[in-house]
Structure formats: structure tokens, C-alpha cells
Short mmCIF file of C-alpha atoms in Angstrom, two decimals:
data_model
loop_
_atom_site.label_atom_id
_atom_site.label_comp_id
_atom_site.label_asym_id
_atom_site.label_seq_id
_atom_site.Cartn_x
_atom_site.Cartn_y
_atom_site.Cartn_z
CA ASP A 1 -13.62 0.38 91.35
CA THR A 2 -15.10 -2.17 93.86
CA GLY A 3 -13.27 -5.02 94.95
CA VAL A 4 -14.43 -8.52 95.39
CA SER A 5 -17.55 -8.42 97.76
CA GLN A 6 -18.68 -11.24 99.92
CA ASP A 7 -22.04 -11.56 101.70
CA PRO A 8 -22.62 -12.17 104.50
CA ARG A 9 -19.62 -11.13 106.55
CA HIS A 10 -20.75 -13.50 109.34
CA LYS A 11 -23.14 -16.49 109.60
CA ILE A 12 -24.12 -18.39 112.66
CA THR A 13 -26.31 -21.53 111.93
CA LYS A 14 -27.44 -24.66 113.64
CA ARG A 15 -26.28 -27.93 112.46
CA GLY A 16 -28.26 -29.50 109.82
CA GLN A 17 -29.31 -26.15 108.25
CA ASN A 18 -28.45 -24.98 104.80
CA VAL A 19 -26.55 -21.88 104.24
CA THR A 20 -25.75 -19.74 101.12
CA PHE A 21 -22.87 -17.27 100.63
CA ARG A 22 -22.87 -14.78 97.81
CA CYS A 23 -19.61 -13.64 96.09
CA ASP A 24 -19.56 -10.47 93.67
CA PRO A 25 -16.20 -10.56 91.66
CA ILE A 26 -14.60 -7.60 90.48
CA SER A 27 -16.40 -6.63 87.11
CA GLU A 28 -15.05 -8.12 83.98
CA HIS A 29 -12.96 -10.84 85.80
CA ASN A 30 -13.48 -13.91 84.13
CA ARG A 31 -12.24 -16.23 86.98
CA LEU A 32 -13.60 -16.65 90.26
CA TYR A 33 -12.48 -19.10 93.33
CA TRP A 34 -13.59 -20.39 96.41
CA TYR A 35 -11.42 -21.26 99.15
CA ARG A 36 -11.96 -22.35 102.76
CA GLN A 37 -9.71 -21.25 105.78
CA THR A 38 -9.54 -22.74 109.25
CA LEU A 39 -8.07 -20.79 112.14
CA GLY A 40 -4.21 -21.12 111.57
CA GLN A 41 -4.31 -22.67 108.26
CA GLY A 42 -3.53 -21.62 104.72
CA PRO A 43 -6.72 -21.35 102.46
CA GLU A 44 -7.87 -24.64 100.99
CA PHE A 45 -8.97 -24.76 97.40
CA LEU A 46 -12.82 -25.47 96.91
CA THR A 47 -13.52 -24.77 93.30
CA TYR A 48 -13.20 -22.35 90.42
CA PHE A 49 -14.99 -20.98 87.31
CA GLN A 50 -14.23 -19.69 84.07
CA ASN A 51 -17.02 -17.43 83.40
CA GLU A 52 -20.25 -19.41 84.02
CA ALA A 53 -18.38 -22.87 83.83
CA GLN A 54 -17.20 -24.70 86.68
CA LEU A 55 -13.88 -26.17 85.72
CA GLU A 56 -12.27 -27.73 88.89
CA LYS A 57 -13.81 -28.94 91.99
CA SER A 58 -11.80 -30.30 94.90
CA ARG A 59 -11.77 -33.89 95.79
CA LEU A 60 -12.19 -32.74 99.55
CA LEU A 61 -15.64 -31.39 98.61
CA SER A 62 -18.31 -33.39 99.61
CA ASP A 63 -21.59 -33.73 97.84
CA ARG A 64 -23.06 -31.05 100.44
CA PHE A 65 -21.25 -28.52 98.81
CA SER A 66 -22.36 -26.80 95.60
CA ALA A 67 -21.35 -23.64 93.73
CA GLU A 68 -23.05 -21.62 90.88
CA ARG A 69 -22.11 -18.80 88.77
CA PRO A 70 -25.17 -18.72 86.42
CA LYS A 71 -24.37 -15.68 84.41
CA GLY A 72 -20.50 -15.57 84.54
CA SER A 73 -20.87 -12.67 87.10
CA PHE A 74 -21.62 -13.44 90.58
CA SER A 75 -21.44 -16.87 92.47
CA THR A 76 -23.11 -18.77 95.19
CA LEU A 77 -21.59 -21.27 97.66
CA GLU A 78 -24.33 -23.58 99.22
CA ILE A 79 -23.65 -25.93 101.95
CA GLN A 80 -26.45 -28.33 102.77
CA ARG A 81 -27.08 -30.03 106.14
CA THR A 82 -24.30 -28.08 107.83
CA GLU A 83 -21.71 -29.82 110.36
CA GLN A 84 -19.69 -28.38 113.00
CA GLY A 85 -16.51 -29.36 111.00
CA ASP A 86 -17.83 -26.83 108.09
CA SER A 87 -17.07 -23.86 110.62
CA ALA A 88 -14.42 -21.94 108.74
CA MET A 89 -13.91 -18.80 106.69
CA TYR A 90 -14.86 -18.99 103.14
CA LEU A 91 -13.03 -16.79 100.70
CA CYS A 92 -13.99 -15.75 97.17
CA ALA A 93 -11.19 -14.60 94.67
CA SER A 94 -11.39 -13.33 91.34
CA SER A 95 -8.73 -12.80 88.41
CA PRO A 96 -8.91 -11.17 84.80
CA GLY A 97 -8.67 -14.61 83.09
CA GLN A 98 -4.92 -14.48 82.09
CA ALA A 99 -2.58 -17.15 82.86
CA ASN A 100 -0.34 -17.17 85.84
CA GLU A 101 -2.15 -13.81 87.16
CA LYS A 102 -2.68 -12.87 90.82
CA LEU A 103 -5.85 -13.38 92.74
CA PHE A 104 -8.15 -10.42 94.21
CA PHE A 105 -9.59 -11.66 97.47
CA GLY A 106 -12.82 -10.57 99.22
CA SER A 107 -13.03 -10.24 103.07
CA GLY A 108 -14.74 -13.71 103.43
CA THR A 109 -17.75 -15.18 105.08
CA GLN A 110 -17.28 -16.74 108.53
CA LEU A 111 -19.31 -19.43 109.26
CA SER A 112 -20.02 -20.78 112.60
CA VAL A 113 -21.95 -23.93 112.91
CA LEU A 114 -23.35 -24.82 116.48
CA SER B 1 1.25 -32.38 97.16
CA GLN B 2 1.67 -29.18 95.49
CA GLN B 3 1.42 -27.32 98.72
CA GLY B 4 4.17 -25.03 99.79
CA GLU B 5 5.75 -25.45 103.47
CA GLU B 6 6.78 -22.24 105.24
CA ASP B 7 9.04 -21.71 107.81
CA PRO B 8 9.11 -20.38 110.35
CA GLN B 9 5.37 -20.70 111.43
CA ALA B 10 5.98 -17.68 113.61
CA LEU B 11 8.26 -14.89 113.79
CA SER B 12 8.63 -12.09 116.31
CA ILE B 13 10.97 -9.30 115.70
CA GLN B 14 11.53 -5.56 116.71
CA GLU B 15 10.12 -2.75 114.55
CA GLY B 16 12.98 -1.59 112.13
CA GLU B 17 14.62 -5.27 111.90
CA ASN B 18 14.30 -7.37 108.79
CA ALA B 19 12.03 -10.27 108.41
CA THR B 20 12.74 -13.34 106.49
CA MET B 21 10.40 -16.06 105.78
CA ASN B 22 11.02 -19.15 103.64
CA CYS B 23 8.85 -21.29 101.33
CA SER B 24 9.63 -24.82 100.26
CA TYR B 25 7.87 -27.15 97.64
CA LYS B 26 8.26 -30.46 95.91
CA THR B 27 6.78 -29.95 92.55
CA SER B 28 7.42 -28.04 89.49
CA ILE B 29 5.90 -24.55 89.33
CA ASN B 30 4.71 -21.82 86.85
CA ASN B 31 5.13 -19.23 89.34
CA LEU B 32 4.97 -18.48 93.03
CA GLN B 33 3.17 -15.70 94.77
CA TRP B 34 3.33 -14.10 98.37
CA TYR B 35 0.29 -12.82 99.90
CA ARG B 36 -0.57 -11.17 103.44
CA GLN B 37 -3.63 -11.50 105.49
CA ASN B 38 -4.37 -9.32 108.45
CA SER B 39 -6.46 -10.87 111.11
CA GLY B 40 -9.89 -11.89 109.86
CA ARG B 41 -9.52 -10.35 106.60
CA GLY B 42 -8.97 -11.60 103.05
CA LEU B 43 -5.76 -12.06 101.55
CA VAL B 44 -3.79 -9.24 99.56
CA HIS B 45 -1.35 -10.16 96.78
CA LEU B 46 2.02 -8.92 97.54
CA ILE B 47 4.47 -10.01 94.73
CA LEU B 48 4.59 -12.92 91.96
CA ILE B 49 7.72 -14.35 90.85
CA ARG B 50 7.84 -16.53 87.72
CA SER B 51 9.88 -19.81 87.33
CA ASN B 52 12.54 -18.26 85.26
CA GLU B 53 13.16 -15.39 87.58
CA ARG B 54 15.45 -15.38 90.44
CA GLU B 55 14.87 -12.11 92.32
CA LYS B 56 12.03 -9.34 92.43
CA HIS B 57 11.69 -6.44 94.41
CA SER B 58 8.71 -4.26 95.55
CA GLY B 59 9.22 -1.41 97.66
CA ARG B 60 10.47 -2.94 100.97
CA LEU B 61 9.84 -6.59 99.67
CA ARG B 62 12.54 -8.72 98.19
CA VAL B 63 11.61 -11.92 96.78
CA THR B 64 13.91 -14.94 95.93
CA LEU B 65 13.36 -18.08 94.06
CA ASP B 66 15.74 -20.99 93.55
CA THR B 67 14.08 -23.68 91.48
CA SER B 68 17.07 -25.92 91.84
CA LYS B 69 16.30 -26.13 95.58
CA LYS B 70 12.55 -25.67 95.19
CA SER B 71 12.55 -22.85 97.74
CA SER B 72 11.62 -19.22 97.86
CA SER B 73 12.19 -16.61 100.50
CA LEU B 74 10.50 -13.23 101.29
CA LEU B 75 12.48 -10.68 102.78
CA ILE B 76 10.86 -7.48 104.52
CA THR B 77 13.56 -4.83 105.19
CA ALA B 78 12.88 -1.94 107.97
CA SER B 79 9.61 -3.62 109.28
CA ARG B 80 6.86 -1.33 110.71
CA ALA B 81 4.09 -2.26 113.19
CA ALA B 82 1.73 -2.45 110.30
CA ASP B 83 3.43 -5.56 108.91
CA THR B 84 2.16 -7.25 111.46
CA ALA B 85 0.10 -10.07 109.63
CA SER B 86 0.19 -13.77 108.41
CA TYR B 87 2.05 -14.30 105.14
CA PHE B 88 1.42 -17.09 102.61
CA CYS B 89 3.49 -18.50 99.79
CA ALA B 90 0.99 -19.76 96.88
CA LEU B 91 2.00 -21.88 94.06
CA ARG B 92 0.72 -22.20 90.53
CA GLY B 93 1.53 -25.44 88.66
CA GLY B 94 0.04 -26.83 85.59
CA ALA B 95 -3.55 -26.46 86.86
CA GLN B 96 -5.21 -23.11 87.19
CA LYS B 97 -5.88 -23.16 90.91
CA LEU B 98 -3.37 -21.36 93.35
CA VAL B 99 -2.49 -23.79 96.34
CA PHE B 100 -1.50 -22.22 99.46
CA GLY B 101 1.04 -22.93 102.35
CA GLN B 102 0.15 -22.72 105.69
CA GLY B 103 1.62 -19.47 106.49
CA THR B 104 4.00 -17.55 108.59
CA ARG B 105 2.59 -15.56 111.32
CA LEU B 106 4.75 -12.29 111.74
CA THR B 107 4.53 -10.09 114.96
CA ILE B 108 6.46 -6.53 114.84
CA ASN B 109 6.92 -5.29 118.26
CA PRO B 110 7.13 -1.55 118.73
#
């Protein structure tokens, strides 16, 4: 059994470039979540999917951010026209889809925007 | 805001001592969860306590929940160097998302 996998582990990009991250959840987990975490802070909710449907998106998420989960399995998070303020750890988590259950997190993608 | 507030922000103790972290919140919840995060890594679930429960144990961990005071505490007994990490409380209300606090940074000194 593999856990939640995120790729890449680290990404360095120049301001204005587009970046895409991938998350592979635990197989058969219906729910998939994206969080963002900056140094010294707790994870901040970005969005979540139930199978392929994106059911909630944070109001803090600008139009430059988009997430997809086309077949209800892996998910991608794209950031367009990156800004220095986008530098953070992007965490993906999955859960079986039952109410009130715990989340299983990946190791995250550390983004640095220069 | 549904976010929990954790106290203290940082805690440093000697190995073998007990560590207590607190989480206070303002809204109603379905459950409250505690997670651990080692530096630069993802979060690991420790324990979940439902709103109708008052105390739960898991190994060296003890969690209490007081819904009247809207607060929870995490106790780690007989601490070890490997317990050095950040600890987060997370709240689940009516929505499906889990909202995390800002965490307590715990350092266990040998």
C-alpha cells in the first residue's frame, strides 16, 4: 500500500512562469484535498474534490490557481503567472470519503518563486 | 472563523517530561483532530475526538475535549526526542474541509 504521493518534491521557478503539481492519492480514496502552508503557519485549505467533482474552493484562491481531478484519481494543481507570494509548501491529502474521517497527507511540494 | 488557536506557540521540555498543548475554538464542531508534522514533511494524523466524547487515549497520547469551553488539550506523556515536531489541531464543522490551527512547535531536549 502506497501513501499519498506528490510530485515534484521541490520546484523553483521565476516570477511569471506557470507551474503544475501532481498528487496521487491512496487508491480508492474518494476525497482529495489541497492545502498551502507557509513557514511557521498551519495548513490553509485551498480546495477539495469528491471523486472528479470539485466541491469547494477557498475564497482566498485567486483565479491564477486551478485544480483538476479528471478521472477521480490523481489531481493536478496549476498556478499561472506565479508571484513571490505563492512561495509555500503545497500539501495534498486524501480520505476514504466517509464523514468525519481523518486525512492522509503527502510529503508536499515546496515551491520557491524567485 | 473556524480556525483553532493553539497555545503555547512553542514548548521546550526535557526528555521524559510530559508535554501539554491546548487548542481553543469559537464555532461548533463535529470533531477535532490532532496532527503531527516533522520539519519539511507532511502531516500525520494522531487522534480524532468527536463532539460527544470527552477523552480519548492512544498510546502515550491523551486528548480531552470540553465543548462547553470550546477547548481541547493534547497530552504527550514520557516524551522522547522523536516527539520533536509541530502539532496542529484541526476542526471539522458542518463543511467537509478540515481547518487547521497555527500549531505548537514542540522541542524535546535530551
